[in-house]
Amino acid sequence: MELTLHKPGDHHFIRSFDARGVTVTDTLYRASLVLSADRLVSDWPVRSVADLSEDHLETVLEMKPEVVLLGTGRKQALPAPRLLGAFYERGIGFEAMTTEAACRTFNVLVSEGRTAVAALIID
């Protein structure tokens, strides 16, 4: 699904998401990644929500987000409740949704100037 035709400026944005992967600006990523407006970690080793650990969340938390969007693949899934504490303790908003929905939501939040991080699982 093509999400935007325009390049919005000096920050990362998700151009599209489909069965091949996620296109950030003009680069296709076929594996899970973590993305903020100004940083991209393309070697995030998470392949499913069941794989998530505290160590994986450190990559996300280092970006100092206001809100985290966890894209859980083709189907929405929730991480273990013990992992959510890392966000709630810091006052960080957290939403789990399909990866496609997380891509759309990330673009909207970043365009509004919000400090959003998308942790996208590509399955």
C-alpha atoms as an extended CHARMM CRD file, in Angstrom:
* protein
*
       123  EXT
         1         1  MET       CA              0.0000000000        0.0000000000        0.0000000000  PROA      1               0.0000000000
         2         2  GLU       CA              1.4540000000        3.3320000000       -1.0750000000  PROA      2               0.0000000000
         3         3  LEU       CA              1.2020000000        5.6780000000        1.8980000000  PROA      3               0.0000000000
         4         4  THR       CA              2.5970000000        8.9140000000        0.5050000000  PROA      4               0.0000000000
         5         5  LEU       CA              3.8090000000       10.3110000000       -2.7790000000  PROA      5               0.0000000000
         6         6  HSD       CA              5.5000000000       13.3320000000       -1.2610000000  PROA      6               0.0000000000
         7         7  LYS       CA              8.7810000000       13.5580000000        0.5610000000  PROA      7               0.0000000000
         8         8  PRO       CA              7.9070000000       15.5700000000        3.6700000000  PROA      8               0.0000000000
         9         9  GLY       CA             11.2920000000       17.1150000000        4.3790000000  PROA      9               0.0000000000
        10        10  ASP       CA             14.1800000000       16.3330000000        6.6260000000  PROA      10              0.0000000000
        11        11  HSD       CA             12.8170000000       13.3420000000        8.5400000000  PROA      11              0.0000000000
        12        12  HSD       CA             12.2440000000        9.6470000000        7.9460000000  PROA      12              0.0000000000
        13        13  PHE       CA              8.8430000000        8.6950000000        6.6330000000  PROA      13              0.0000000000
        14        14  ILE       CA              7.2660000000        5.4700000000        5.4850000000  PROA      14              0.0000000000
        15        15  ARG       CA              6.4880000000        5.6010000000        1.7970000000  PROA      15              0.0000000000
        16        16  SER       CA              4.8490000000        2.1750000000        1.5520000000  PROA      16              0.0000000000
        17        17  PHE       CA              4.2280000000       -1.1860000000        3.1450000000  PROA      17              0.0000000000
        18        18  ASP       CA              3.4650000000       -4.4000000000        1.2840000000  PROA      18              0.0000000000
        19        19  ALA       CA              4.3350000000       -8.1110000000        1.2180000000  PROA      19              0.0000000000
        20        20  ARG       CA              7.9420000000       -7.2790000000        0.2710000000  PROA      20              0.0000000000
        21        21  GLY       CA              8.5530000000       -5.0830000000        3.3310000000  PROA      21              0.0000000000
        22        22  VAL       CA              8.5640000000       -1.4470000000        4.4010000000  PROA      22              0.0000000000
        23        23  THR       CA              9.8930000000        1.3610000000        2.2240000000  PROA      23              0.0000000000
        24        24  VAL       CA             11.3380000000        4.1470000000        4.3690000000  PROA      24              0.0000000000
        25        25  THR       CA             11.9350000000        7.2320000000        2.2470000000  PROA      25              0.0000000000
        26        26  ASP       CA             13.3830000000        5.4380000000       -0.8210000000  PROA      26              0.0000000000
        27        27  THR       CA             14.8560000000        2.2730000000        0.7430000000  PROA      27              0.0000000000
        28        28  LEU       CA             13.0540000000       -1.0740000000        1.0400000000  PROA      28              0.0000000000
        29        29  TYR       CA             13.5800000000       -2.9590000000        4.3050000000  PROA      29              0.0000000000
        30        30  ARG       CA             12.6240000000       -6.6350000000        4.3320000000  PROA      30              0.0000000000
        31        31  ALA       CA             13.3350000000       -7.2820000000        8.0150000000  PROA      31              0.0000000000
        32        32  SER       CA             12.0940000000       -5.8210000000       11.2900000000  PROA      32              0.0000000000
        33        33  LEU       CA             13.2450000000       -2.3080000000       12.1360000000  PROA      33              0.0000000000
        34        34  VAL       CA             12.8690000000        0.5480000000       14.6060000000  PROA      34              0.0000000000
        35        35  LEU       CA             12.2460000000        4.0130000000       13.2450000000  PROA      35              0.0000000000
        36        36  SER       CA             11.9620000000        7.5520000000       14.5660000000  PROA      36              0.0000000000
        37        37  ALA       CA             11.8740000000       10.8170000000       12.6500000000  PROA      37              0.0000000000
        38        38  ASP       CA             15.6690000000       11.0750000000       12.7610000000  PROA      38              0.0000000000
        39        39  ARG       CA             16.9700000000        7.5600000000       13.4080000000  PROA      39              0.0000000000
        40        40  LEU       CA             16.5600000000        4.1240000000       11.8300000000  PROA      40              0.0000000000
        41        41  VAL       CA             17.7890000000        0.8180000000       13.2460000000  PROA      41              0.0000000000
        42        42  SER       CA             17.5270000000       -1.7550000000       10.4900000000  PROA      42              0.0000000000
        43        43  ASP       CA             19.0130000000       -4.7250000000       12.3270000000  PROA      43              0.0000000000
        44        44  TRP       CA             16.3010000000       -5.1700000000       14.9880000000  PROA      44              0.0000000000
        45        45  PRO       CA             16.2810000000       -8.9620000000       15.4970000000  PROA      45              0.0000000000
        46        46  VAL       CA             12.5930000000       -9.3610000000       16.4340000000  PROA      46              0.0000000000
        47        47  ARG       CA             10.5990000000      -11.6690000000       14.1530000000  PROA      47              0.0000000000
        48        48  SER       CA              7.4170000000      -11.9940000000       16.2410000000  PROA      48              0.0000000000
        49        49  VAL       CA              5.7850000000      -10.5090000000       19.3280000000  PROA      49              0.0000000000
        50        50  ALA       CA              6.7120000000      -13.6990000000       21.1800000000  PROA      50              0.0000000000
        51        51  ASP       CA             10.4060000000      -12.8680000000       20.5070000000  PROA      51              0.0000000000
        52        52  LEU       CA             10.2490000000       -9.5020000000       22.3140000000  PROA      52              0.0000000000
        53        53  SER       CA             12.4630000000       -9.0960000000       25.3610000000  PROA      53              0.0000000000
        54        54  GLU       CA             13.5900000000       -6.2350000000       27.5670000000  PROA      54              0.0000000000
        55        55  ASP       CA             16.8340000000       -6.0910000000       25.5740000000  PROA      55              0.0000000000
        56        56  HSD       CA             14.9210000000       -5.5160000000       22.3320000000  PROA      56              0.0000000000
        57        57  LEU       CA             12.9610000000       -2.6990000000       23.9400000000  PROA      57              0.0000000000
        58        58  GLU       CA             16.1720000000       -0.8680000000       24.9190000000  PROA      58              0.0000000000
        59        59  THR       CA             16.6660000000        0.0170000000       21.2450000000  PROA      59              0.0000000000
        60        60  VAL       CA             13.2280000000        1.6580000000       21.2990000000  PROA      60              0.0000000000
        61        61  LEU       CA             13.6570000000        3.4120000000       24.6500000000  PROA      61              0.0000000000
        62        62  GLU       CA             17.0410000000        4.8880000000       23.6530000000  PROA      62              0.0000000000
        63        63  MET       CA             15.1760000000        7.0210000000       21.1080000000  PROA      63              0.0000000000
        64        64  LYS       CA             13.3220000000        8.7920000000       23.9590000000  PROA      64              0.0000000000
        65        65  PRO       CA              9.8390000000        8.4980000000       22.4310000000  PROA      65              0.0000000000
        66        66  GLU       CA              6.6550000000       10.2080000000       23.5090000000  PROA      66              0.0000000000
        67        67  VAL       CA              4.6930000000        7.3180000000       21.9860000000  PROA      67              0.0000000000
        68        68  VAL       CA              5.6910000000        3.8690000000       20.6980000000  PROA      68              0.0000000000
        69        69  LEU       CA              3.8530000000        2.0810000000       17.9160000000  PROA      69              0.0000000000
        70        70  LEU       CA              4.5110000000       -1.6420000000       17.8470000000  PROA      70              0.0000000000
        71        71  GLY       CA              3.6880000000       -3.0920000000       14.4480000000  PROA      71              0.0000000000
        72        72  THR       CA              3.0370000000       -6.7620000000       15.1890000000  PROA      72              0.0000000000
        73        73  GLY       CA              2.9670000000       -8.1680000000       11.6680000000  PROA      73              0.0000000000
        74        74  ARG       CA             -0.1260000000       -9.1250000000        9.6820000000  PROA      74              0.0000000000
        75        75  LYS       CA             -2.2130000000       -9.6160000000       12.8190000000  PROA      75              0.0000000000
        76        76  GLN       CA             -2.4610000000       -7.5090000000       15.9300000000  PROA      76              0.0000000000
        77        77  ALA       CA             -0.9050000000       -9.1310000000       18.9830000000  PROA      77              0.0000000000
        78        78  LEU       CA             -0.0340000000       -7.8530000000       22.4320000000  PROA      78              0.0000000000
        79        79  PRO       CA              3.3720000000       -8.2880000000       24.0510000000  PROA      79              0.0000000000
        80        80  ALA       CA              3.7040000000       -9.8510000000       27.4910000000  PROA      80              0.0000000000
        81        81  PRO       CA              2.3230000000       -7.5020000000       30.1720000000  PROA      81              0.0000000000
        82        82  ARG       CA              5.6930000000       -7.4230000000       31.9710000000  PROA      82              0.0000000000
        83        83  LEU       CA              7.1980000000       -5.6880000000       28.9110000000  PROA      83              0.0000000000
        84        84  LEU       CA              4.6210000000       -2.8970000000       28.9270000000  PROA      84              0.0000000000
        85        85  GLY       CA              5.8690000000       -1.6750000000       32.2950000000  PROA      85              0.0000000000
        86        86  ALA       CA              8.9960000000       -0.2880000000       30.6410000000  PROA      86              0.0000000000
        87        87  PHE       CA              6.7990000000        2.2250000000       28.8000000000  PROA      87              0.0000000000
        88        88  TYR       CA              4.2680000000        3.0010000000       31.4930000000  PROA      88              0.0000000000
        89        89  GLU       CA              6.9470000000        3.6120000000       34.1460000000  PROA      89              0.0000000000
        90        90  ARG       CA              8.4420000000        6.2940000000       31.9020000000  PROA      90              0.0000000000
        91        91  GLY       CA              5.1200000000        7.8790000000       30.9060000000  PROA      91              0.0000000000
        92        92  ILE       CA              5.5010000000        6.7130000000       27.2970000000  PROA      92              0.0000000000
        93        93  GLY       CA              2.3550000000        5.9890000000       25.3170000000  PROA      93              0.0000000000
        94        94  PHE       CA              2.2300000000        2.5170000000       23.7700000000  PROA      94              0.0000000000
        95        95  GLU       CA              0.0210000000        1.0250000000       21.0660000000  PROA      95              0.0000000000
        96        96  ALA       CA              0.2260000000       -2.4210000000       19.4660000000  PROA      96              0.0000000000
        97        97  MET       CA             -1.3580000000       -2.7840000000       16.0220000000  PROA      97              0.0000000000
        98        98  THR       CA             -0.7550000000       -4.4530000000       12.6930000000  PROA      98              0.0000000000
        99        99  THR       CA              2.4530000000       -3.3370000000       11.0020000000  PROA      99              0.0000000000
       100       100  GLU       CA              0.4640000000       -1.7120000000        8.2030000000  PROA      100             0.0000000000
       101       101  ALA       CA             -1.5440000000        0.3610000000       10.7030000000  PROA      101             0.0000000000
       102       102  ALA       CA              1.6300000000        1.2840000000       12.6170000000  PROA      102             0.0000000000
       103       103  CYS       CA              3.1920000000        2.5750000000        9.3840000000  PROA      103             0.0000000000
       104       104  ARG       CA              0.2210000000        4.8510000000        8.6660000000  PROA      104             0.0000000000
       105       105  THR       CA              0.0210000000        6.0720000000       12.2610000000  PROA      105             0.0000000000
       106       106  PHE       CA              3.7680000000        6.7790000000       12.4150000000  PROA      106             0.0000000000
       107       107  ASN       CA              3.5630000000        9.0950000000        9.4030000000  PROA      107             0.0000000000
       108       108  VAL       CA              0.6350000000       11.0120000000       10.8960000000  PROA      108             0.0000000000
       109       109  LEU       CA              2.2860000000       11.4460000000       14.3020000000  PROA      109             0.0000000000
       110       110  VAL       CA              5.6300000000       12.5270000000       12.8650000000  PROA      110             0.0000000000
       111       111  SER       CA              3.9380000000       14.9920000000       10.5150000000  PROA      111             0.0000000000
       112       112  GLU       CA              2.2900000000       16.5210000000       13.6100000000  PROA      112             0.0000000000
       113       113  GLY       CA              5.7130000000       16.9520000000       15.2110000000  PROA      113             0.0000000000
       114       114  ARG       CA              5.1850000000       14.1920000000       17.7780000000  PROA      114             0.0000000000
       115       115  THR       CA              8.1660000000       12.2020000000       19.0350000000  PROA      115             0.0000000000
       116       116  ALA       CA              6.9970000000        8.8050000000       17.8160000000  PROA      116             0.0000000000
       117       117  VAL       CA              8.9270000000        5.5840000000       17.4040000000  PROA      117             0.0000000000
       118       118  ALA       CA              7.6850000000        2.7200000000       15.2490000000  PROA      118             0.0000000000
       119       119  ALA       CA              8.9980000000       -0.7430000000       16.1280000000  PROA      119             0.0000000000
       120       120  LEU       CA              7.9350000000       -2.7020000000       13.0590000000  PROA      120             0.0000000000
       121       121  ILE       CA              7.9110000000       -6.4770000000       12.9330000000  PROA      121             0.0000000000
       122       122  ILE       CA              8.1510000000       -7.7480000000        9.3740000000  PROA      122             0.0000000000
       123       123  ASP       CA              6.8930000000      -11.3300000000        9.2180000000  PROA      123             0.0000000000
